[in-house]
Short mmCIF file of C-alpha atoms in Angstrom, two decimals:
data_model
loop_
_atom_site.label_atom_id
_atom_site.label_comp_id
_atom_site.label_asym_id
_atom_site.label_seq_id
_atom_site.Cartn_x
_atom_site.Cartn_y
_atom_site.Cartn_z
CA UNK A 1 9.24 9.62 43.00
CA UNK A 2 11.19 7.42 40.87
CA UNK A 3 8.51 5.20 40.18
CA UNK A 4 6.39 8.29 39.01
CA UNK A 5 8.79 9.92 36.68
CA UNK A 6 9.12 6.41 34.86
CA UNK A 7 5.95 6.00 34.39
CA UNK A 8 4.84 9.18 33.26
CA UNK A 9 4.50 9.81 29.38
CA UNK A 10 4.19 13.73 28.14
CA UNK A 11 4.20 13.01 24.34
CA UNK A 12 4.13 10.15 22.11
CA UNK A 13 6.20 9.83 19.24
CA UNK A 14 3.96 7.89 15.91
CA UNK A 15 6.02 5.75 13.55
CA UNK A 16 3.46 5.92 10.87
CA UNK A 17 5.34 4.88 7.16
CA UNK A 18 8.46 5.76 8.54
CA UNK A 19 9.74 2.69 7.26
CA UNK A 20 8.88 3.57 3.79
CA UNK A 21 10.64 7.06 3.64
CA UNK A 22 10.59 7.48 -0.57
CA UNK A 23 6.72 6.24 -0.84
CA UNK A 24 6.36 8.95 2.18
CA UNK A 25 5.48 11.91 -0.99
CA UNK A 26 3.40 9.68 -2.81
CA UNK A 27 1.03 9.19 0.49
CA UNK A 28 1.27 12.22 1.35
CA UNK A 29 -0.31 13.63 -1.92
CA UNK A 30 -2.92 10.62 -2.00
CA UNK A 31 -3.89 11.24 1.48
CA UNK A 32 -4.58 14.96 0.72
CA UNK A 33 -6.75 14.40 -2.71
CA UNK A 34 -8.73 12.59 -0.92
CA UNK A 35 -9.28 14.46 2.26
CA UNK A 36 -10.12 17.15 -0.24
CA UNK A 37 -13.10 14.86 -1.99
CA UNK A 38 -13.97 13.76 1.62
CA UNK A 39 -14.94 17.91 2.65
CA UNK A 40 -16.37 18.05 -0.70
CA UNK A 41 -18.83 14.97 -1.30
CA UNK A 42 -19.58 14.69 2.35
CA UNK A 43 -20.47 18.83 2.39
CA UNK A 44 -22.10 18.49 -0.45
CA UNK A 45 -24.01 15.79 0.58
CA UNK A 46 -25.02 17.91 4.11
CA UNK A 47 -26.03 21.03 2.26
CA UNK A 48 -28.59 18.91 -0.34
CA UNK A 49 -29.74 17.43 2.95
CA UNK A 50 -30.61 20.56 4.74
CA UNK A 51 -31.99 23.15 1.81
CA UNK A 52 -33.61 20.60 -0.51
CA UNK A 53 -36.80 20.14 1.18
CA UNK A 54 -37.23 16.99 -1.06
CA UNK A 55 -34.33 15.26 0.84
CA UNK A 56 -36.00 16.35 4.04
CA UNK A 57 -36.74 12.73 5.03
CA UNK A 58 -35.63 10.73 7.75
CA UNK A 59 -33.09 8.80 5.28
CA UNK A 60 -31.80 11.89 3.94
CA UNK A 61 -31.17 13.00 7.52
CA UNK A 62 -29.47 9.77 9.00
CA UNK A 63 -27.44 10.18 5.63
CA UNK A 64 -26.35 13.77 6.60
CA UNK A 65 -25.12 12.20 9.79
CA UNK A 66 -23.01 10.33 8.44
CA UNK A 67 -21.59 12.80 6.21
CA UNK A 68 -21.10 14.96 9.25
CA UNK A 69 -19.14 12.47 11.24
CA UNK A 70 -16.96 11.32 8.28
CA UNK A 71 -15.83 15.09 8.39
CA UNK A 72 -15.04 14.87 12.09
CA UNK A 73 -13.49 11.43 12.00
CA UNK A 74 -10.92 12.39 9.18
CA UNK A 75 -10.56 16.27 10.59
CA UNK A 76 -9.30 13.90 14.19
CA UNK A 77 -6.17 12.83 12.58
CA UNK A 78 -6.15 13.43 8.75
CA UNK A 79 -4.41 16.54 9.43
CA UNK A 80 -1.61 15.33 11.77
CA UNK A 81 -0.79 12.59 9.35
CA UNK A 82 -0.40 15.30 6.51
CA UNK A 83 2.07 17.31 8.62
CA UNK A 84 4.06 13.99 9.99
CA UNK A 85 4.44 12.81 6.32
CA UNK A 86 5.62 16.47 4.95
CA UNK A 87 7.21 17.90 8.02
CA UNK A 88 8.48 14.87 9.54
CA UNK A 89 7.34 16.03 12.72
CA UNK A 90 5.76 12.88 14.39
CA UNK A 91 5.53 13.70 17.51
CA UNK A 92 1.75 14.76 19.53
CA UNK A 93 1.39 15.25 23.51
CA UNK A 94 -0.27 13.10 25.82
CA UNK A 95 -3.39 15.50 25.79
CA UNK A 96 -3.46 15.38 21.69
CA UNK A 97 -2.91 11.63 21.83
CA UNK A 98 -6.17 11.23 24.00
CA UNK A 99 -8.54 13.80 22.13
CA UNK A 100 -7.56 11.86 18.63
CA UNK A 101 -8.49 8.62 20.29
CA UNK A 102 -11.58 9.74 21.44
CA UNK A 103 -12.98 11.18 18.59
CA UNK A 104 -11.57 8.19 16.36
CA UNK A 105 -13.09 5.91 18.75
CA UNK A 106 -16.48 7.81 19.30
CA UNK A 107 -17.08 8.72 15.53
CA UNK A 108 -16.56 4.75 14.96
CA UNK A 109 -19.06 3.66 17.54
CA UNK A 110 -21.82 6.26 16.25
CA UNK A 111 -21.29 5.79 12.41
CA UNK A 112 -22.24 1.56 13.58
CA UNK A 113 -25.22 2.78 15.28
CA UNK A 114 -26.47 5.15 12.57
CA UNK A 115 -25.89 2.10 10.21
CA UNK A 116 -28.25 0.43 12.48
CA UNK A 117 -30.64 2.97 12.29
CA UNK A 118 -30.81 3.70 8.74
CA UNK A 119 -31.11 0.12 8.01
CA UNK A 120 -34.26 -0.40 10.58
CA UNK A 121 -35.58 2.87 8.55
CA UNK A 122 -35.27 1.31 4.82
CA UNK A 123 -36.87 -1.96 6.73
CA UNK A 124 -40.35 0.18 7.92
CA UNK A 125 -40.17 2.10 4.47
CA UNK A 126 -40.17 -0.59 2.46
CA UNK A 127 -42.03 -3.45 4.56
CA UNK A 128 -44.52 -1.12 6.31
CA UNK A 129 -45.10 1.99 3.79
CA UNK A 130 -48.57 2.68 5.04
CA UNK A 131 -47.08 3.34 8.41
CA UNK A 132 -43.84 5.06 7.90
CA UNK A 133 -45.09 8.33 8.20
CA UNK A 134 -46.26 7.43 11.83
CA UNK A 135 -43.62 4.88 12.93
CA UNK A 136 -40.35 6.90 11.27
CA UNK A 137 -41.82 10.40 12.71
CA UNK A 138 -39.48 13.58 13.26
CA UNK A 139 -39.55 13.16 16.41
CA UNK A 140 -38.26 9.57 16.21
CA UNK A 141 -35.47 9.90 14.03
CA UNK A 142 -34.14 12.61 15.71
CA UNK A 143 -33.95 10.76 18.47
CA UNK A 144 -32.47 7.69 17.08
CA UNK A 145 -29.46 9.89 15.80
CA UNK A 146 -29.16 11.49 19.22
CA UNK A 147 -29.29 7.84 21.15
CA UNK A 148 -26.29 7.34 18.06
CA UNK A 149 -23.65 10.25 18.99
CA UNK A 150 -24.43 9.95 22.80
CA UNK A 151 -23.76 6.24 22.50
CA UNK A 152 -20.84 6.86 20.95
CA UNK A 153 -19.53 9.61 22.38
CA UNK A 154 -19.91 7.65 26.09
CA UNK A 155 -18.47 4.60 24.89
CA UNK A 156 -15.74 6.56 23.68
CA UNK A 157 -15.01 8.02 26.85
CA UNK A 158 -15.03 4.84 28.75
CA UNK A 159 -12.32 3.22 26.19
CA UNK A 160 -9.96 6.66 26.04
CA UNK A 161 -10.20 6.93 30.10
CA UNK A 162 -9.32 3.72 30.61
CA UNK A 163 -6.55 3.34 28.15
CA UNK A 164 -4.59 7.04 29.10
CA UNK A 165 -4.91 6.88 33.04
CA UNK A 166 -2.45 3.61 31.92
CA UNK A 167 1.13 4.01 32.79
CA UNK A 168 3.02 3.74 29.98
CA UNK A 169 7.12 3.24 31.19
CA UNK A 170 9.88 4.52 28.78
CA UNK A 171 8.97 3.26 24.92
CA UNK A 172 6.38 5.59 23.84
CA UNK A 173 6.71 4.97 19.98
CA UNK A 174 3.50 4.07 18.69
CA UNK A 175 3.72 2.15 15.68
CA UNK A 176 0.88 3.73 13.88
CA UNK A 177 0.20 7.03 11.98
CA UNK A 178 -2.38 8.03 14.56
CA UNK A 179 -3.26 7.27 18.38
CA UNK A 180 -5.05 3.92 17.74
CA UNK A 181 -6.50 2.69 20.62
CA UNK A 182 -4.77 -1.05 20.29
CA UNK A 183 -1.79 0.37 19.67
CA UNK A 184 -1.51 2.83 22.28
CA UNK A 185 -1.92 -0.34 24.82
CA UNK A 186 0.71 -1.98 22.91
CA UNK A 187 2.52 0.65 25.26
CA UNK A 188 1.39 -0.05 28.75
CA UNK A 189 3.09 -1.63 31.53
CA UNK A 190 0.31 -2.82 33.05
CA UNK A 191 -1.91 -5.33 33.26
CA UNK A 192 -4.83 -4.23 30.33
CA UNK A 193 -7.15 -7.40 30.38
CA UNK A 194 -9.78 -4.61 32.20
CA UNK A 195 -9.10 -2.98 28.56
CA UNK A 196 -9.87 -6.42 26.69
CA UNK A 197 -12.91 -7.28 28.37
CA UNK A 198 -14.78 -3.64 28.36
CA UNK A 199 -13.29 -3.56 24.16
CA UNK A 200 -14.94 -6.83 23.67
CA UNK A 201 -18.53 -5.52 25.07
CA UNK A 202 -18.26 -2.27 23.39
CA UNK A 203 -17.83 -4.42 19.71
CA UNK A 204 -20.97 -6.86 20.99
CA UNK A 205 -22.78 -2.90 21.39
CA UNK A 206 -21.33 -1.84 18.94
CA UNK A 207 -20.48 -4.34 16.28
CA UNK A 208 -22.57 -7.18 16.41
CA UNK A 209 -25.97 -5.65 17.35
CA UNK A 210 -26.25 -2.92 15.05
CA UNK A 211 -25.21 -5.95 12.31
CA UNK A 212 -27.36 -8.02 14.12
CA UNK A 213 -30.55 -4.97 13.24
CA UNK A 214 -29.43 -4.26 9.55
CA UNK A 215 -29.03 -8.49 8.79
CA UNK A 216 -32.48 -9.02 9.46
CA UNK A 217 -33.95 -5.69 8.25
CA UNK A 218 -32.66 -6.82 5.20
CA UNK A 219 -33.74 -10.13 5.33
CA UNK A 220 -37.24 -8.92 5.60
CA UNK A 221 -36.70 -6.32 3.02
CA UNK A 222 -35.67 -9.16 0.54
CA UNK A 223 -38.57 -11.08 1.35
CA UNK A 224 -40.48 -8.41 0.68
CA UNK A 225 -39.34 -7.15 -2.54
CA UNK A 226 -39.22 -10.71 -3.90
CA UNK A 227 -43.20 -10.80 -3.48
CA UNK A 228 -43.74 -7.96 -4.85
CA UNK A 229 -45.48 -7.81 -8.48
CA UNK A 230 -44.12 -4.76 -9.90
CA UNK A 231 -40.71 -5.16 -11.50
CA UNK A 232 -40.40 -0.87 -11.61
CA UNK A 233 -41.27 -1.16 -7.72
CA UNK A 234 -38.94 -3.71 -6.79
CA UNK A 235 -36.44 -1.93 -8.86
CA UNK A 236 -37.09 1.21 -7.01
CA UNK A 237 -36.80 -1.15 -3.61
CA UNK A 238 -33.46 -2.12 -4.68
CA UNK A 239 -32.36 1.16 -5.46
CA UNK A 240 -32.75 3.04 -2.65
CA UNK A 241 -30.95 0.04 -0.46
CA UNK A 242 -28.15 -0.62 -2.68
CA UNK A 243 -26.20 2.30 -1.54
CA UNK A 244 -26.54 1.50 2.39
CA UNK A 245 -26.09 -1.85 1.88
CA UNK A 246 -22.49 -1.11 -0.17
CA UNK A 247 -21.07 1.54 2.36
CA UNK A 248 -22.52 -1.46 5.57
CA UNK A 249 -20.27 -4.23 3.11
CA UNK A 250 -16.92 -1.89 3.15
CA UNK A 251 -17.68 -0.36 6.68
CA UNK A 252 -17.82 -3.99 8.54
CA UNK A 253 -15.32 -5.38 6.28
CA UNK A 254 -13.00 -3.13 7.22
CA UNK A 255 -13.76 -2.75 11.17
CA UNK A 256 -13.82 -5.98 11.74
CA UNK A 257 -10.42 -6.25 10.74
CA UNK A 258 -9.22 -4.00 13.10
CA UNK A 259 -11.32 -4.45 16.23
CA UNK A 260 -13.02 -7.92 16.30
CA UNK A 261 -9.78 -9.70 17.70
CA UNK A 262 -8.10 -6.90 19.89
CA UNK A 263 -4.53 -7.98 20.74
CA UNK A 264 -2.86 -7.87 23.83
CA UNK A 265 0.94 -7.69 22.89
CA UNK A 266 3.32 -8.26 19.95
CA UNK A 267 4.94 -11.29 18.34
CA UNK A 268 8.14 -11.60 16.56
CA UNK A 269 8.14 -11.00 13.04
CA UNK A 270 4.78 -9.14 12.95
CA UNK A 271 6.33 -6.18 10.54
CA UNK A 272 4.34 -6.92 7.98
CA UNK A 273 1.13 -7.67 9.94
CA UNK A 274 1.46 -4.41 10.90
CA UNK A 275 2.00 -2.74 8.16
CA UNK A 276 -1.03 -4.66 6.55
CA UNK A 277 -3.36 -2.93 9.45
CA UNK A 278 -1.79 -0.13 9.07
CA UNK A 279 -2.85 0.31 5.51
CA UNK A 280 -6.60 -1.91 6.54
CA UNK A 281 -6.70 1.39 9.54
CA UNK A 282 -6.08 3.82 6.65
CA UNK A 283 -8.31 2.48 4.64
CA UNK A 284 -11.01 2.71 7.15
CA UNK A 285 -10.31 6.25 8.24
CA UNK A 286 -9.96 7.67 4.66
CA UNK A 287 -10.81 5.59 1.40
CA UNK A 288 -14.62 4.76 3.17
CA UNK A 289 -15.47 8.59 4.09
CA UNK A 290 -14.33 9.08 0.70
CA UNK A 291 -16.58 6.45 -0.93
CA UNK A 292 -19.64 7.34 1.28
CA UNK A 293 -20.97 10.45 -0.77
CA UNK A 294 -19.55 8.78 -4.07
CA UNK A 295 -21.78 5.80 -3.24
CA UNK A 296 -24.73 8.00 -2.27
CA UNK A 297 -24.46 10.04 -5.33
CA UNK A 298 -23.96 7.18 -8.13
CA UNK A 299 -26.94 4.80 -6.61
CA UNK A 300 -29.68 7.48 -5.75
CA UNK A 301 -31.85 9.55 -7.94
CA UNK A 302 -32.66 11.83 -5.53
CA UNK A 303 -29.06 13.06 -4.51
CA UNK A 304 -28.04 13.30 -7.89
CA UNK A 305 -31.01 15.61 -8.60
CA UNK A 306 -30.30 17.81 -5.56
CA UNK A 307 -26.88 17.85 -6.31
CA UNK A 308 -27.55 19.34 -10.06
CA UNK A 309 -30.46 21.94 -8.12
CA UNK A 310 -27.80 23.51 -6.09
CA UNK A 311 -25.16 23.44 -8.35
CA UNK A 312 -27.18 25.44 -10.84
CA UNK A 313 -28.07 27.94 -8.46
CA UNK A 314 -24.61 28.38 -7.49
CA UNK A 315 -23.93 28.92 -11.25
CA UNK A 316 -27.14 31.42 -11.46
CA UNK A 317 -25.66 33.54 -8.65
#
């Protein structure tokens, strides 16, 4: 019985920039403008995509995806962080900890996939016009988004199960400002190389082969715009992969930071390593949702145009 009751955790208590109490205001405000331009661009961005009917194309509907899951990604933990840094309440139950991992950790896996996907679909648009209709058919790209969130959303379930049936004895201060998978195990009294080795398979999934797809799709795309004649068509090429190719740079950039090298355990005098992927983490979870419909909306005609539509009508009614 004793060994039960020390190993059982009801709440977790995240440090987040407790350590930084006066800057605590100023995140606190910069967190919320742009959780407010994250609802905004990215709903924007999914309303153009559903009643323009010239955005009703499978780029425009991989890109309203991704709008959608930024919104549930930040709407995980965005929130909590907002109340921790103005309430000071920093505590969330066991139950709480595990739903904001999984939808952290399933909105992650998805967005590489859909990366994956939109970069295969810029590869048949631009390499293979003549058969885009056929190859990148409804049908098809609805099911590539589906085989995206189910992915996910399984992978995610594997990683949260595994890391919360852990037993976590005493310390359950998690030095993070939400339930972050490596730093939740940063907890456990237990052995977690079962966590290591399924972690490093889900980033070959879900890391390297979707990188691995949208490397060479753009290999061939560059190969292909380089031979072409037209300098307004190769323009137009560029154009329309700019944008993916940006939001790919900062998404991987980023990610790879935090999960290519999982960690087992702590060193001495890692304060400021920690604090460093604290701030890469936050970065991640809130500056790249942010920058997704900015992106979008600066490097394509056609978003910009069905931006301006609806606004006007709003303004009409």
């Amino acid at each position: 019985m004793d060994k039960i009751n020390q190993t059982f955790t009801s709440e977790f208590l995240l440090l987040g920039f407790s350590g930084y109490p006066k800057l605590e205001i100023m995140y606190f405000v910069l967190i919320l403008v742009m959780y407010l331009v994250i609802l905004t661009g990215n709903g924007v961005l999914i309303i153009a995509s559903i009643f323009d009917s010239r955005l009703h194309t499978p780029m425009y509907f991989f890109l309203g995806n991704l709008s959608f899951l930024d919104i549930c990604y930040t709407s995980s933990s965005v929130p909590s962080t907002l109340v921790s840094l103005i309430s000071k309440k920093r505590n969330i139950s066991f139950s709480g900890c595990a739903v904001q991992m999984f939808f952290g950790f399933a909105m992650g896996s998805t967005e590489c996939f859909l990366l994956g996907m939109m970069a295969f679909d810029r590869y048949v648009a631009i390499c293979n016009p003549l058969r885009y209709p056929i190859i990148m058919s409804k049908v098809v790209y609805v099911l590539m988004a589906s085989v995206s969130w189910l992915s996910g959303g399984v992978n995610s379930i594997v990683q949260t199960s595994l890391a919360m049936q852990l037993p976590f004895c005493g310390n359950n201060v998690i030095n993070h400002f939400t339930c972050e998978i490596l730093a939740v195990l940063k907890l456990a009294c237990a052995d977690i190389s079962l966590n290591i080795i399924t972690m490093v398979i889900s980033n070959m999934a879900f890391l390297v082969l979707p990188l691995i797809v949208i490397f060479f799709s753009y290999m061939f795309i560059l190969y292909t715009i380089l031979r072409m004649n037209s300098a307004t068509g190769r323009r137009k090429a560029f154009s329309t992969c700019s944008a993916h190719l940006t939001v790919v740079i900062i998404f991987y950039g980023t990610i790879f930071f935090m999960y290519a090298k999982p960690k087992s355990q702590e060193f001495p005098g890692e304060d400021k390593l920690q604090t460093s992927d604290k701030l890469i983490s936050l970065f991640y979870g809130v500056v790249t949702p942010m920058l997704n419909p900015i992106i979008y909306s600066l490097r394509n005609k056609d978003v910009k145009i069905a931006v301006k539509y609806l606004v006007n009508q709003k303004a009409i009614q």
